[in-house]
Tab-separated table of C-alpha atoms in Angstrom:
chain	number	residue	atom	x	y	z
A	3	MET	CA	14.289	6.538	16.317
A	4	ASP	CA	16.552	3.602	15.458
A	5	ILE	CA	15.265	2.842	11.942
A	6	ILE	CA	17.053	-0.512	11.585
A	7	ALA	CA	15.741	-1.741	14.938
A	8	GLU	CA	12.250	-0.601	13.986
A	9	LEU	CA	12.427	-2.437	10.654
A	10	LYS	CA	13.666	-5.582	12.394
A	11	SER	CA	10.599	-5.440	14.646
A	12	TYR	CA	8.644	-6.552	11.567
A	13	ASN	CA	10.772	-9.727	11.412
A	14	VAL	CA	12.453	-8.904	8.127
A	15	SER	CA	15.967	-10.024	7.193
A	16	ARG	CA	19.019	-7.869	6.615
A	17	GLU	CA	18.653	-8.651	2.903
A	18	THR	CA	15.150	-7.183	2.890
A	19	ILE	CA	16.382	-4.106	4.752
A	20	ARG	CA	19.100	-3.656	2.124
A	21	LYS	CA	16.470	-3.874	-0.598
A	22	LEU	CA	14.413	-1.209	1.180
A	23	GLU	CA	17.550	0.954	1.351
A	24	ASP	CA	18.047	0.449	-2.390
A	25	PHE	CA	14.431	1.419	-2.975
A	26	VAL	CA	14.889	4.659	-1.033
A	27	ASP	CA	17.988	5.443	-3.103
A	28	LEU	CA	16.057	4.872	-6.344
A	29	LEU	CA	13.109	6.925	-5.129
A	30	THR	CA	15.448	9.810	-4.278
A	31	GLN	CA	17.034	9.687	-7.728
A	32	TRP	CA	13.700	9.572	-9.551
A	33	ASN	CA	12.255	12.294	-7.352
A	34	GLU	CA	14.696	14.699	-8.982
A	35	LYS	CA	12.926	14.065	-12.301
A	36	MET	CA	9.310	13.847	-11.205
A	37	ASN	CA	7.219	14.720	-8.183
A	38	LEU	CA	6.809	11.355	-6.458
A	39	VAL	CA	6.909	12.503	-2.846
A	40	SER	CA	7.223	15.951	-1.338
A	41	LYS	CA	10.867	17.048	-1.186
A	42	ASN	CA	10.142	18.257	2.341
A	43	SER	CA	9.345	14.676	3.340
A	44	LEU	CA	12.558	13.142	1.952
A	45	PRO	CA	14.650	13.830	5.074
A	46	ASP	CA	12.083	11.747	6.998
A	47	VAL	CA	11.467	9.234	4.204
A	48	TRP	CA	12.040	6.231	6.452
A	49	THR	CA	9.436	7.257	9.017
A	50	ARG	CA	6.981	9.134	6.819
A	51	HIS	CA	6.913	6.629	3.973
A	52	VAL	CA	8.768	3.330	4.495
A	53	LEU	CA	7.780	2.529	8.078
A	54	ASP	CA	4.332	3.981	7.465
A	55	SER	CA	3.914	1.447	4.654
A	56	ILE	CA	5.574	-1.569	6.260
A	57	GLN	CA	2.987	-1.517	9.050
A	58	LEU	CA	0.557	-3.169	6.665
A	59	SER	CA	2.724	-6.294	6.515
A	60	ALA	CA	1.432	-7.217	9.972
A	61	TYR	CA	-2.005	-7.745	8.433
A	62	PHE	CA	-0.967	-10.017	5.558
A	63	SER	CA	-1.487	-13.728	6.168
A	64	ASP	CA	0.467	-16.664	4.772
A	65	ARG	CA	-2.644	-17.537	2.738
A	66	ASP	CA	-2.696	-14.222	0.871
A	67	ARG	CA	-1.648	-14.829	-2.722
A	68	PHE	CA	-2.987	-11.858	-4.706
A	69	ILE	CA	-2.483	-8.284	-3.481
A	70	VAL	CA	-3.639	-5.240	-5.445
A	71	ASP	CA	-2.293	-1.792	-4.580
A	72	ILE	CA	-4.499	1.049	-5.866
A	73	GLY	CA	-2.867	4.291	-7.001
A	74	SER	CA	0.682	3.051	-6.403
A	75	GLY	CA	2.317	6.329	-7.471
A	76	SER	CA	5.599	6.597	-5.588
A	77	GLY	CA	5.508	2.941	-4.513
A	78	PHE	CA	4.023	3.381	-1.057
A	79	PRO	CA	2.765	1.029	0.184
A	80	GLY	CA	2.848	-1.288	-2.865
A	81	VAL	CA	6.593	-1.600	-3.502
A	82	VAL	CA	7.353	-1.857	0.220
A	83	SER	CA	4.759	-4.628	0.527
A	84	ALA	CA	6.270	-6.451	-2.455
A	85	ILE	CA	9.772	-6.261	-0.956
A	86	VAL	CA	8.575	-7.712	2.352
A	87	LEU	CA	6.403	-10.385	0.723
A	88	GLN	CA	9.225	-11.520	-1.559
A	89	GLU	CA	10.908	-12.823	1.578
A	90	LYS	CA	7.990	-13.713	3.843
A	91	ASN	CA	5.461	-15.028	1.309
A	92	PRO	CA	7.260	-15.651	-2.004
A	93	GLN	CA	4.156	-17.179	-3.609
A	94	ALA	CA	2.252	-13.909	-3.279
A	95	LYS	CA	1.810	-11.687	-6.322
A	96	VAL	CA	1.501	-7.900	-6.033
A	97	VAL	CA	-0.188	-5.804	-8.715
A	98	LEU	CA	0.502	-2.077	-8.725
A	99	VAL	CA	-2.283	-0.079	-10.378
A	100	GLU	CA	-1.332	3.442	-11.472
A	101	SER	CA	-3.146	5.611	-14.020
A	102	ILE	CA	-0.324	8.129	-14.637
A	103	THR	CA	1.949	6.740	-17.351
A	104	LYS	CA	5.210	8.359	-16.231
A	105	LYS	CA	4.734	6.939	-12.741
A	106	THR	CA	4.250	3.444	-14.155
A	107	LEU	CA	7.557	3.873	-16.013
A	108	TYR	CA	9.165	4.684	-12.670
A	109	LEU	CA	7.470	1.728	-10.940
A	110	ASN	CA	8.496	-0.719	-13.662
A	111	SER	CA	12.085	0.542	-13.580
A	112	VAL	CA	12.335	0.357	-9.800
A	113	CYS	CA	10.819	-3.139	-9.600
A	114	THR	CA	13.239	-4.356	-12.278
A	115	ASP	CA	16.248	-2.785	-10.540
A	116	LEU	CA	15.210	-4.337	-7.224
A	117	GLY	CA	14.624	-7.770	-8.751
A	118	LEU	CA	10.989	-7.874	-7.665
A	119	ASN	CA	9.723	-10.772	-9.756
A	120	ASN	CA	6.545	-10.916	-7.678
A	121	VAL	CA	5.243	-7.599	-9.070
A	122	SER	CA	3.345	-6.472	-12.141
A	123	VAL	CA	2.431	-2.879	-12.964
A	124	ILE	CA	-0.801	-1.890	-14.704
A	125	ASN	CA	-1.145	1.529	-16.331
A	126	ASN	CA	-4.892	2.076	-16.058
A	127	ARG	CA	-7.635	3.324	-13.793
A	128	VAL	CA	-8.764	0.684	-11.340
A	129	GLU	CA	-12.420	1.001	-12.399
A	130	ASN	CA	-11.443	-0.195	-15.887
A	131	ILE	CA	-9.773	-3.411	-14.702
A	132	VAL	CA	-11.231	-6.838	-14.023
A	133	PHE	CA	-9.537	-8.936	-11.349
A	134	LYS	CA	-10.344	-12.322	-9.864
A	135	ASP	CA	-9.643	-13.833	-6.453
A	136	VAL	CA	-8.084	-10.730	-4.874
A	137	ASP	CA	-6.998	-11.466	-1.304
A	138	VAL	CA	-5.888	-7.978	-0.227
A	139	ILE	CA	-6.376	-4.454	-1.562
A	140	THR	CA	-4.116	-1.692	-0.238
A	141	ALA	CA	-4.190	2.073	-0.715
A	142	ARG	CA	-2.545	5.172	0.722
A	143	ALA	CA	-3.541	8.782	0.065
A	144	VAL	CA	-5.517	7.889	-3.054
A	145	ALA	CA	-9.234	8.539	-2.588
A	146	SER	CA	-11.991	8.850	-0.017
A	147	LEU	CA	-13.207	5.762	1.836
A	148	ASP	CA	-16.500	5.844	-0.072
A	149	VAL	CA	-14.658	5.681	-3.423
A	150	LEU	CA	-12.215	3.016	-2.232
A	151	LEU	CA	-15.090	0.826	-1.081
A	152	LYS	CA	-16.607	1.198	-4.544
A	153	TYR	CA	-13.329	0.044	-6.110
A	154	ALA	CA	-12.980	-2.814	-3.632
A	155	ALA	CA	-16.520	-4.029	-4.255
A	156	LYS	CA	-15.790	-4.101	-7.995
A	157	ILE	CA	-12.450	-5.919	-7.994
A	158	GLY	CA	-12.711	-7.921	-4.774
A	159	GLY	CA	-15.060	-10.409	-3.159
A	160	LYS	CA	-16.574	-11.144	0.240
A	161	GLN	CA	-13.273	-12.518	1.548
A	162	THR	CA	-11.116	-9.638	0.287
A	163	LYS	CA	-9.357	-7.517	2.927
A	164	LEU	CA	-9.059	-3.786	2.358
A	165	LEU	CA	-6.033	-2.278	4.158
A	166	LEU	CA	-6.013	1.516	4.138
A	167	LEU	CA	-3.590	4.069	5.534
A	168	LYS	CA	-5.792	7.032	6.443
A	169	GLY	CA	-5.328	10.451	8.028
A	170	LYS	CA	-7.375	12.375	10.563
A	171	SER	CA	-10.325	12.787	8.156
A	172	TYR	CA	-11.110	9.070	8.363
A	173	VAL	CA	-14.034	9.626	10.768
A	174	ASP	CA	-15.714	12.063	8.376
A	175	GLU	CA	-15.046	9.666	5.502
A	176	GLU	CA	-16.649	6.828	7.447
A	177	ASN	CA	-19.764	8.902	8.094
A	178	VAL	CA	-20.192	9.366	4.337
A	179	ALA	CA	-19.298	5.778	3.452
A	180	LYS	CA	-21.775	4.284	5.916
A	181	GLU	CA	-24.605	5.917	3.993
A	182	HIS	CA	-23.875	3.612	1.044
A	183	TRP	CA	-21.909	0.639	2.368
A	184	ARG	CA	-21.958	-1.997	5.049
A	185	TYR	CA	-18.683	-3.554	6.143
A	186	ASN	CA	-16.676	-4.751	9.118
A	187	CYS	CA	-13.835	-2.456	10.148
A	188	GLU	CA	-10.985	-2.686	12.628
A	189	THR	CA	-9.260	0.657	13.114
A	190	VAL	CA	-5.729	0.685	14.532
A	191	LYS	CA	-3.621	3.721	15.403
A	192	ASN	CA	-0.806	4.452	12.970
A	193	LYS	CA	2.492	3.984	14.839
A	194	TYR	CA	4.267	6.659	12.805
A	195	SER	CA	1.613	9.363	12.447
A	196	ASP	CA	0.008	11.206	15.329
A	197	ASP	CA	-3.372	11.488	13.632
A	198	GLY	CA	-3.229	8.549	11.229
A	199	VAL	CA	-4.864	5.122	11.355
A	200	ILE	CA	-4.862	1.790	9.585
A	201	MET	CA	-8.298	0.595	8.564
A	202	LYS	CA	-8.729	-3.154	8.054
A	203	ILE	CA	-12.035	-3.662	6.260
A	204	THR	CA	-13.793	-6.913	5.336
A	205	ASN	CA	-17.245	-8.139	4.264
A	206	ILE	CA	-17.960	-5.169	1.994
A	207	GLY	CA	-21.482	-4.867	0.627
A	208	THR	CA	-23.883	-2.175	-0.519
A	209	LYS	CA	-26.783	-0.954	1.599
A	210	LYS	CA	-30.149	-1.807	0.077
């Protein structure tokens, strides 16, 4: 796969691509000190992590101003989203929520080094935080759909979009979630994972 051509298909500039390259370099350096991503996945970091994350940018609108990434960990998809939005929607603010302190140190350092002034990092569990007017919530490999809907219902509103990168267990997760929640969902095949999907969820509410 031609990675540069694939990145350009998301209508990002060469400057943004360079910033993504810098992010990968920083991730690789930090990964020597802490387990951010599997070392086995580093040779395929562009496909497995960067392109996997950048897919979500297709679902951001120009009106989105407040994006919350739950369980940001290694920075996927939150840092990738912030890099893209810095160019395409500079008024948007991205909040990275991570409960593990050493990972927030990494996230803060990386965002500073990359000059991401549209990002803030919160070291806390999402259930302990109060947000207002959240436009988009993103998450990747963090929790089950049922739990993520619980988080989204707490920190978001009726108009909040939930964008999730999910694996092949998403059908089983939906079966559990539908026992407790009602919502609208558009499921799209993940371009970079044979059994993965993107779930775009709106109108979240509890079943009575």
